[in-house]
Short mmCIF file of C-alpha atoms and ligand atoms in Angstrom, two decimals:
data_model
loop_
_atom_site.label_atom_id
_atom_site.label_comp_id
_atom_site.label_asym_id
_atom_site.label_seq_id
_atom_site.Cartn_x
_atom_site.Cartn_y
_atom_site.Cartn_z
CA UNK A 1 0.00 0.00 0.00
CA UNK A 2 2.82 2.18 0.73
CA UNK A 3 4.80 1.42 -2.75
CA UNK A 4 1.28 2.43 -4.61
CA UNK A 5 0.72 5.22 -2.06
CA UNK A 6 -3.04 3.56 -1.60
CA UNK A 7 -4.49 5.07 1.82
CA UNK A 8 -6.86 2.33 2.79
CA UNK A 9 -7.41 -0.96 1.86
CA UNK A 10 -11.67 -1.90 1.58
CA UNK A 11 -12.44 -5.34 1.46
CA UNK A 12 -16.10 -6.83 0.78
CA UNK A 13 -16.43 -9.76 -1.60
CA UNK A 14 -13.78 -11.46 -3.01
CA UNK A 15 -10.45 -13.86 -2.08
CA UNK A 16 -8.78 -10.93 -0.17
CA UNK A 17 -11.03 -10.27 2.91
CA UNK A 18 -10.81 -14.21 3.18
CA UNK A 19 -7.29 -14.08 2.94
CA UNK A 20 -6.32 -11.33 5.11
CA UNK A 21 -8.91 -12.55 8.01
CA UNK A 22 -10.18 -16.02 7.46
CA UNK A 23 -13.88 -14.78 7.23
CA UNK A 24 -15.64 -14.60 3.96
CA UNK A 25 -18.79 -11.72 3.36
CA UNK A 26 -22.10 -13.00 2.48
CA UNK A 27 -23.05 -11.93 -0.73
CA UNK A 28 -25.91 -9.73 -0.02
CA UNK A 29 -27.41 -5.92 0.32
CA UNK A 30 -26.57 -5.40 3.36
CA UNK A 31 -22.56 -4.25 3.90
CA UNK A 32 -19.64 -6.11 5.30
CA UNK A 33 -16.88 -4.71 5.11
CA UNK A 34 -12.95 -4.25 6.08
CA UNK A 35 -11.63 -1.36 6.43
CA UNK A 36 -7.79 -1.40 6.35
CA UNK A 37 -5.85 2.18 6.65
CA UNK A 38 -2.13 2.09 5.46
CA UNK A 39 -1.34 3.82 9.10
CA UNK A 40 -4.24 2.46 11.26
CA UNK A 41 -5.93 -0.47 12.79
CA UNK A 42 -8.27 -2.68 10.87
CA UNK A 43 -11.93 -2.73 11.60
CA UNK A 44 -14.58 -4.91 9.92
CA UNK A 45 -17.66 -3.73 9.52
CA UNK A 46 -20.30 -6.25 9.16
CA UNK A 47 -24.37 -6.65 9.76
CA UNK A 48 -25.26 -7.55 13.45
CA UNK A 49 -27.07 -10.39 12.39
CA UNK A 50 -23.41 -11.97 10.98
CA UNK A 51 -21.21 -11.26 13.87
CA UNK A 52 -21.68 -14.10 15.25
CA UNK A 53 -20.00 -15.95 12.48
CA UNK A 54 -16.87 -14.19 12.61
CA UNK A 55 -13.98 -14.70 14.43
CA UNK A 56 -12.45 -11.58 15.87
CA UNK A 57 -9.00 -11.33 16.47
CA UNK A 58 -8.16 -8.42 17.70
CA UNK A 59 -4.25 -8.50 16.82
CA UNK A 60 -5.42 -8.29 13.31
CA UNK A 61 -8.91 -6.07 12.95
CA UNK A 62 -12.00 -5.39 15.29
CA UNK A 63 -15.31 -5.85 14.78
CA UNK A 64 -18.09 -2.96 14.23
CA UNK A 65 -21.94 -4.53 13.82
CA UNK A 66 -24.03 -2.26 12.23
CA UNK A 67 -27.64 -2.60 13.50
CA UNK A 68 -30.74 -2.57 11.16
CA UNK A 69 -31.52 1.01 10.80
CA UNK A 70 -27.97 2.19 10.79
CA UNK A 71 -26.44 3.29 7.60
CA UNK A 72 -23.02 1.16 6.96
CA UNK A 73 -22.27 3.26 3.91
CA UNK A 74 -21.55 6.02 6.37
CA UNK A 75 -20.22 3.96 9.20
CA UNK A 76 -17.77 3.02 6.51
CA UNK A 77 -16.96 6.86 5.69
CA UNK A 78 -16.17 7.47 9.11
CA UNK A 79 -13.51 4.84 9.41
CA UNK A 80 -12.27 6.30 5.97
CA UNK A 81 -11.79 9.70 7.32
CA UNK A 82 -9.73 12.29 5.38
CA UNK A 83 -7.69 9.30 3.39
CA UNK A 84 -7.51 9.94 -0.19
CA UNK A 85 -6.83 6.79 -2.25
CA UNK A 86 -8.96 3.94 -1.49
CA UNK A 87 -8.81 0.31 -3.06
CA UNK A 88 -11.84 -1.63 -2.91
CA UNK A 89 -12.38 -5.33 -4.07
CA UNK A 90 -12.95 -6.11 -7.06
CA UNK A 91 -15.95 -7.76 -6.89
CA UNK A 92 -17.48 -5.47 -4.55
CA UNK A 93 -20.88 -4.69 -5.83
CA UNK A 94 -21.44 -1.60 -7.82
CA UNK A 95 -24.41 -0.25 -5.73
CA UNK A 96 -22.05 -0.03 -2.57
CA UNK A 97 -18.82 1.34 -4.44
CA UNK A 98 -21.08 4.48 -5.91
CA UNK A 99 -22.64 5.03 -2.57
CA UNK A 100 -19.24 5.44 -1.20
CA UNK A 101 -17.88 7.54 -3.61
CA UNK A 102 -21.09 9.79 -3.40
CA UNK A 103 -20.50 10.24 0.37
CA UNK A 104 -16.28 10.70 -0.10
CA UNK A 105 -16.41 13.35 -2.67
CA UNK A 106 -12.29 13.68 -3.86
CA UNK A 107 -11.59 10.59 -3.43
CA UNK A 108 -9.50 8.42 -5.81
CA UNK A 109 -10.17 4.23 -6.21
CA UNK A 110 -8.61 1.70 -7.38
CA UNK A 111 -8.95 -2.03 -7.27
CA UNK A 112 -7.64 -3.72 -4.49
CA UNK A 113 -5.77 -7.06 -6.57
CA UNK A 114 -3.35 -3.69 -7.30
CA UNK A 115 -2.07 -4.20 -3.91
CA UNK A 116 -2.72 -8.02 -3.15
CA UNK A 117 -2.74 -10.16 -6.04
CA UNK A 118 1.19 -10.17 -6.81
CA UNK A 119 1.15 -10.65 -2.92
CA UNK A 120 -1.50 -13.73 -2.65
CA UNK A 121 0.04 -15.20 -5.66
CA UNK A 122 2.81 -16.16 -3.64
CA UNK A 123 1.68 -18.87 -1.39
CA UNK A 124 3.01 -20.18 1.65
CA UNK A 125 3.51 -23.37 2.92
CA UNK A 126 0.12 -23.90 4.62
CA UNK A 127 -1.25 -22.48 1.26
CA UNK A 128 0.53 -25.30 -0.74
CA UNK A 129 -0.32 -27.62 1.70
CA UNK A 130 -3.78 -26.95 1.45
CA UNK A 131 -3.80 -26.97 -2.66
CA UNK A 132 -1.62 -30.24 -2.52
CA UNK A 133 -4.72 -31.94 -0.26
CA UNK A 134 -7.17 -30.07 -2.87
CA UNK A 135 -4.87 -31.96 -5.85
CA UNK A 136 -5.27 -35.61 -4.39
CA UNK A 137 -8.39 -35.39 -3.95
CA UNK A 138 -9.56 -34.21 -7.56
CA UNK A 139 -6.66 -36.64 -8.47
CA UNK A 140 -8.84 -39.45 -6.85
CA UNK A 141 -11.78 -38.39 -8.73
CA UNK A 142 -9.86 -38.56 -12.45
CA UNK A 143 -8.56 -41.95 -11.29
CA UNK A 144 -11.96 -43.31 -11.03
CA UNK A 145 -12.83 -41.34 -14.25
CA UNK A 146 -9.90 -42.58 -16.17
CA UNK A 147 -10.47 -46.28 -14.46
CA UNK A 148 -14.08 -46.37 -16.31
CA UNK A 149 -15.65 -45.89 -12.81
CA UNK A 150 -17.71 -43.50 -14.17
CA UNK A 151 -20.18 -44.95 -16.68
CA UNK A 152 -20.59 -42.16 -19.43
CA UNK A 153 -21.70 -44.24 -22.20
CA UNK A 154 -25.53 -43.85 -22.78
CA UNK A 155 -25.40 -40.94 -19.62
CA UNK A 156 -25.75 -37.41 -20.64
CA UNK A 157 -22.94 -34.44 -19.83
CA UNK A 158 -25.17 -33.07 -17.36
CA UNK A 159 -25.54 -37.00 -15.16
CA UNK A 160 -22.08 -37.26 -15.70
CA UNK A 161 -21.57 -33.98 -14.79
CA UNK A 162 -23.04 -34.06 -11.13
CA UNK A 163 -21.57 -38.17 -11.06
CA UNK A 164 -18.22 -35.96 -10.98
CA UNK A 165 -18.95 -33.13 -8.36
CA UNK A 166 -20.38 -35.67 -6.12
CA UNK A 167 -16.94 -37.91 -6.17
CA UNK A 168 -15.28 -34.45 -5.43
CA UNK A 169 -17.37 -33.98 -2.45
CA UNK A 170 -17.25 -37.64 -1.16
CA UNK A 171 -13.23 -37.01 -1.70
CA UNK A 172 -13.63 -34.27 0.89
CA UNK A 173 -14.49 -31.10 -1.12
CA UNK A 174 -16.80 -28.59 0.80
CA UNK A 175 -17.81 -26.88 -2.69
CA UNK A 176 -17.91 -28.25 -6.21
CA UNK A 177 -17.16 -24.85 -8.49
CA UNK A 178 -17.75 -26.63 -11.85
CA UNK A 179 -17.71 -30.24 -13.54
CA UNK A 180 -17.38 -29.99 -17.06
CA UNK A 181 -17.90 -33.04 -19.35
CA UNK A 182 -17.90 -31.60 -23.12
CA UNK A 183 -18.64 -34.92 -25.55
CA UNK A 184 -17.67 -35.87 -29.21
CA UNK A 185 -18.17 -32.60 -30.85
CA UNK A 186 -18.55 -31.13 -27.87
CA UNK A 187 -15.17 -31.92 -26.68
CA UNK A 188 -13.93 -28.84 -28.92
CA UNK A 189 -15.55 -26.14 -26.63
CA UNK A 190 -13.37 -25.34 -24.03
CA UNK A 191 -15.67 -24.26 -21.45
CA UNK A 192 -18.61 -26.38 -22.74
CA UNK A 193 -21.82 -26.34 -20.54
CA UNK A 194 -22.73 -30.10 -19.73
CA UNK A 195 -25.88 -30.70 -21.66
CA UNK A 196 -28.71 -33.32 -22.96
CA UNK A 197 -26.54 -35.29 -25.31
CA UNK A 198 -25.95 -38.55 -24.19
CA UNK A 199 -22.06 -39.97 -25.06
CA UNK A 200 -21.58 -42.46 -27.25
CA UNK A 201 -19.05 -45.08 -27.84
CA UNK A 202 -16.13 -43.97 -29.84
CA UNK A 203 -15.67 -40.40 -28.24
CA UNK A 204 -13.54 -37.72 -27.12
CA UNK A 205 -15.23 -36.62 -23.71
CA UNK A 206 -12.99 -33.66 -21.94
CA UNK A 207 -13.67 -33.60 -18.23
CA UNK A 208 -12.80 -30.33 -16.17
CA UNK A 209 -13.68 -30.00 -12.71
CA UNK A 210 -12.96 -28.59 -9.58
CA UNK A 211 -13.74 -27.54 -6.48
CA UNK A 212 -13.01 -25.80 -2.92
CA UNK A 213 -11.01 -28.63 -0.36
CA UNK A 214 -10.88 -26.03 3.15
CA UNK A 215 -10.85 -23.12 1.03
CA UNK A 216 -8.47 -23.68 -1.59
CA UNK A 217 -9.94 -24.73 -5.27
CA UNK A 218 -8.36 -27.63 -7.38
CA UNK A 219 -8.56 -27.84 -11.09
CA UNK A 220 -7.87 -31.05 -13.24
CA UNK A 221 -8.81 -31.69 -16.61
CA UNK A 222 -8.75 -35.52 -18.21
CA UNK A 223 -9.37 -36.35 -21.81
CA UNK A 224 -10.76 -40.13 -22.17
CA UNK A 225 -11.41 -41.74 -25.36
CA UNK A 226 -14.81 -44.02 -25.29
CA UNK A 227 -13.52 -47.16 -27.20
CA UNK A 228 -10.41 -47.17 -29.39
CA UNK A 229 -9.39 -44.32 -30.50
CA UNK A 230 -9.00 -43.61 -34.47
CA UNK A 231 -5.11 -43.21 -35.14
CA UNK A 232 -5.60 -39.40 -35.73
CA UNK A 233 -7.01 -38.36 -32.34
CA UNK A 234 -4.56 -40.60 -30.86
CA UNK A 235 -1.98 -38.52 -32.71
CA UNK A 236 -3.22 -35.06 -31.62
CA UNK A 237 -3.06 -36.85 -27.83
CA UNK A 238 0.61 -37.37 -28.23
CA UNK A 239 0.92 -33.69 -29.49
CA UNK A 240 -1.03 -32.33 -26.25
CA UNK A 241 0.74 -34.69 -23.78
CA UNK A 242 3.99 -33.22 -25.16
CA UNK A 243 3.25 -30.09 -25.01
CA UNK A 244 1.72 -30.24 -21.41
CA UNK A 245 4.26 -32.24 -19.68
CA UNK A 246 7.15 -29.26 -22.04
CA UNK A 247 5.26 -26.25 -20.25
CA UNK A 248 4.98 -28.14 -16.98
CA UNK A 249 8.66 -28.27 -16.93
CA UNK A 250 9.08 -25.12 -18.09
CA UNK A 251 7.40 -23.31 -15.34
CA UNK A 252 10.71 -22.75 -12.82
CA UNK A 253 11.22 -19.76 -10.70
CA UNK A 254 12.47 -17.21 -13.10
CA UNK A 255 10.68 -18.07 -16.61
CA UNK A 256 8.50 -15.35 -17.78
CA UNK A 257 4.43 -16.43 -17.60
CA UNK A 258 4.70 -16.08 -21.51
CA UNK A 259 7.41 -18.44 -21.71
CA UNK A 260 5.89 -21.11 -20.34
CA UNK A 261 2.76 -20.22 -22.23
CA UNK A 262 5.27 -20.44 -25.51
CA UNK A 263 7.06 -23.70 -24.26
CA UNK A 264 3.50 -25.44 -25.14
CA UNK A 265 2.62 -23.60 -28.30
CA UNK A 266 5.87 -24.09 -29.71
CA UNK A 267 4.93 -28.08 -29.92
CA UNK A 268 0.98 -27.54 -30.66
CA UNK A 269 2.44 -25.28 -33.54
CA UNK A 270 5.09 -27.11 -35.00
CA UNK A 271 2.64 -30.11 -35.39
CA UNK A 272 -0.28 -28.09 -37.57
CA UNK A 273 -2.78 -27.47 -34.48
CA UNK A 274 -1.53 -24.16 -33.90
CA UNK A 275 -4.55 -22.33 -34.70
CA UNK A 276 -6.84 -25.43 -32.56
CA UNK A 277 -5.04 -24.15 -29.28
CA UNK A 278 -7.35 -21.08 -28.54
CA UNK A 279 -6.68 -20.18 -24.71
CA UNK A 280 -3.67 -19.29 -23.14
CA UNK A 281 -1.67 -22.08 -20.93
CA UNK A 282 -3.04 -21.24 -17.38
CA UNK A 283 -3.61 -19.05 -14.94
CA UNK A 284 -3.00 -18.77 -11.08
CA UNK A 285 -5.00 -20.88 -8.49
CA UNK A 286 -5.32 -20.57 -4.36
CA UNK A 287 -8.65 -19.09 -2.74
CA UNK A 288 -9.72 -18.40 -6.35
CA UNK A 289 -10.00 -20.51 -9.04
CA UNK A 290 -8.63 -17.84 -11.24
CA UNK A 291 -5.91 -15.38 -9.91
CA UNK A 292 -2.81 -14.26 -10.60
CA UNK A 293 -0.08 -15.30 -12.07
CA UNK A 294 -1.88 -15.89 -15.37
CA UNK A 295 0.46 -17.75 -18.30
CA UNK A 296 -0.25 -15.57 -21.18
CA UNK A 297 1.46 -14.52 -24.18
CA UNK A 298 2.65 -10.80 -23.54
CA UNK A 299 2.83 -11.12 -19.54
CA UNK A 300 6.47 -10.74 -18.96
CA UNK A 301 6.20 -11.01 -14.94
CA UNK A 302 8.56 -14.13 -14.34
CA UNK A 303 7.60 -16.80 -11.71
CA UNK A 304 8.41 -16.79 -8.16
CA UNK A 305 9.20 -19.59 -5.97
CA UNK A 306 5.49 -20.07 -4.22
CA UNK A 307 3.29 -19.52 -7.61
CA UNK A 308 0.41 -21.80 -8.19
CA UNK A 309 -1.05 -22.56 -11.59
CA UNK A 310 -2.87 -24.37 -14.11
CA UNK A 311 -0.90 -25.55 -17.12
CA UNK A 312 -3.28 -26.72 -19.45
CA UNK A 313 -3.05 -26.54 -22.97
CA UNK A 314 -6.02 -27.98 -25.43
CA UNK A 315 -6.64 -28.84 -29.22
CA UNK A 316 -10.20 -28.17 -30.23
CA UNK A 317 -10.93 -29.31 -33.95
CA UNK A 318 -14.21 -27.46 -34.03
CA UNK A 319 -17.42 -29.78 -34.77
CA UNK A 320 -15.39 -32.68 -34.97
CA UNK A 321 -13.60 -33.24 -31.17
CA UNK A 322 -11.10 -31.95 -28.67
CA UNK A 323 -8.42 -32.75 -25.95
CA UNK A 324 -7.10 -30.87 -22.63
CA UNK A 325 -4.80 -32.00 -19.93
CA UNK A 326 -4.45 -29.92 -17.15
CA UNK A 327 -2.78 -29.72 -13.50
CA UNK A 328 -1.82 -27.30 -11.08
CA UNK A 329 1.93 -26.91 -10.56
CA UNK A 330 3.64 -25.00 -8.01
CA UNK A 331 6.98 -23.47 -8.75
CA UNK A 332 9.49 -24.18 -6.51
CA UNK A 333 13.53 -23.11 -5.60
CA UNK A 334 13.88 -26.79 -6.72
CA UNK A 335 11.65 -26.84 -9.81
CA UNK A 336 8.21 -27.64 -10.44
CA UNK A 337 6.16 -29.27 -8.51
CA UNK A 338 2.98 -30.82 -9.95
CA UNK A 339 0.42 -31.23 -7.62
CA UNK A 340 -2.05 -33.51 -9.53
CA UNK A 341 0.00 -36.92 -10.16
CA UNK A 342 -2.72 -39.06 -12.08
CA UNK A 343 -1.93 -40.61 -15.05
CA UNK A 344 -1.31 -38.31 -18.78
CA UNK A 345 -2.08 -40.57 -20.76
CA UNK A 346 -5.57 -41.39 -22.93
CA UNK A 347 -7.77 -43.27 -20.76
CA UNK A 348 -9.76 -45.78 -22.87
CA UNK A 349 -12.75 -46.67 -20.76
CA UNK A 350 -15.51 -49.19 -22.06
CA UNK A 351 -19.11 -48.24 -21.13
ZN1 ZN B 1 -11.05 -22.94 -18.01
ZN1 ZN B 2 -9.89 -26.66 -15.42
ZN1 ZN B 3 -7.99 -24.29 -15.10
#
């Protein structure tokens, strides 16, 4: 806050209120939040009704309920005071962000991930800790995918869909964020929304999914092939796998996010799919399923020892079928780590 000359921190929604104090807001009309001045204590304002839930320590922030008929909006101002340059969360709702400014007229914002995602991007050893027990558990879900555990053949996305987000609970998730089972042509949309259509044999199903484990997400994707697969997909699998397990290796303390982005495209490229890998390689996991340090062509930033990512590069031959493998890898002083150890390869499952 100093370096960016930001005043006071204010934290509603989002990763960083979580992160900073172990409670997380309610998303609802009625205000919670922290308010954090560079040269003050830390007070968290939050509806009556909610206290309850949090824990106060008193070392880091205090508490301030707001009753029903009080006005947090100006309870807020008050902690504010004469300070200038405020960052709010990002996902802070709009309604409460133009009430503030309305009632702290010359006042400058900006959004908070200026001063905390570089700093949450670097986890700590609880943090890894608590991704690697996120990993094995999403790990123990593909296992059963990949073992033909799941039946998909004659099920529909959507059945398989929630089949998946259940194992992730009963592997110890408290949340399932998303399941995504994309099918024969299907397979080619990255982000597909698990439908109607019922797989059949001889198919490319992608399978993305993911969840909270004690806060921290996990995010694996699988490729399995229902029957044999024809010599050509089986072709663009060896491309991928190359190109996954390249970038994975890539990622050390030091390489530019675009390099390791680059490490993969390089091999997609060279063997004709260049143009059928349309995302960039990953992106930065921890409280969030999507944070910072995002592997992108044209982001410079190099990697730090303590990172967490995705590396997950796809080939989607539009209407025809697709592949992605994906794991989260933390970046080390001694390397790469990958946290999600199940099996690369193209699972053939029967039924
Ligand atoms: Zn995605
Ligand atoms: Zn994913
Ligand atoms: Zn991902």
């Amino acid at each position: 806050m100093a370096e960016l000359g930001v005043d006071a921190l204010l934290l509603s929604l989002g990763a960083d209120l979580p992160w900073l104090t172990g409670y997380e807001a309610m998303p609802l009309e009625r205000l919670t939040m922290l308010v954090l001045p560079a040269d003050g204590a830390a007070t968290l304002v939050v509806p009556a009704l909610e206290a309850p839930r949090v824990a106060e320590d008193r070392s880091v922030f205090s508490l301030r309920p707001w009753s029903e008929t009080e006005d947090p909006v100006a309870i807020v101002a008050g902690l504010v005071g004469r300070r200038r340059l405020l960052a709010v969360s990002d996902r802070t709702w709009a309604s409460f962000v133009l009430a503030l400014q309305d009632r702290l007229p010359g006042t400058a914002w900006r959004p908070s991930s200026e001063v905390t995602a570089t700093l949450r991007a670097v986890k700590d050893e609880a943090e890894i800790a608590a991704l690697r027990r996120a990993a094995s558990a999403a790990d123990r879900v593909a296992a059963q995918l990949m073992a033909g555990d799941v039946p998909l053949v004659g099920r529909s996305e959507a059945e398989v869909s929630a089949d998946l987000g259940g194992r992730l609970r009963a592997e110890g998730h408290q949340r399932v964020n998303f399941a995504i089972v994309g099918s024969g042509p299907n397979s080619a949309s990255p982000h597909h929304e698990p439908g109607p259509r019922r797989i059949r044999a001889g198919e490319a199903v992608v399978c993305d999914f993911g969840g909270a484990f004690d806060g921290y997400c996990s995010d694996i994707t699988r490729t399995v092939f229902t029957g044999a697969p024809p010599a050509e997909f089986a072709e663009l699998y060896t491309v991928l796998q190359r190109a996954q397990a390249t970038a994975v290796a890539a990622a050390t303390a030091g390489t530019a996010c675009e390099a390791v982005d680059l490490a993969a495209r390089r091999i997609i490229d060279e063997a004709g799919f260049g143009p059928h890998f349309i995302h960039r390689t990953g992106h930065g996991i921890g409280l969030e399923e999507h944070e910072h340090p995002y592997l992108v062509s044209g982001n410079a930033e190099p990697l730090v020892a303590g990172n967490a990512f995705s590396v997950e590069p796809g080939i989607y031959v539009d209407g025809r079928w697709g592949a992605r493998i994906e794991d989260i890898v933390v970046a080390t002083g001694s390397g790469p780590e990958a946290l999600n150890t199940v099996s690369h390869d193209l699972a053939v499952v029967h039924g």
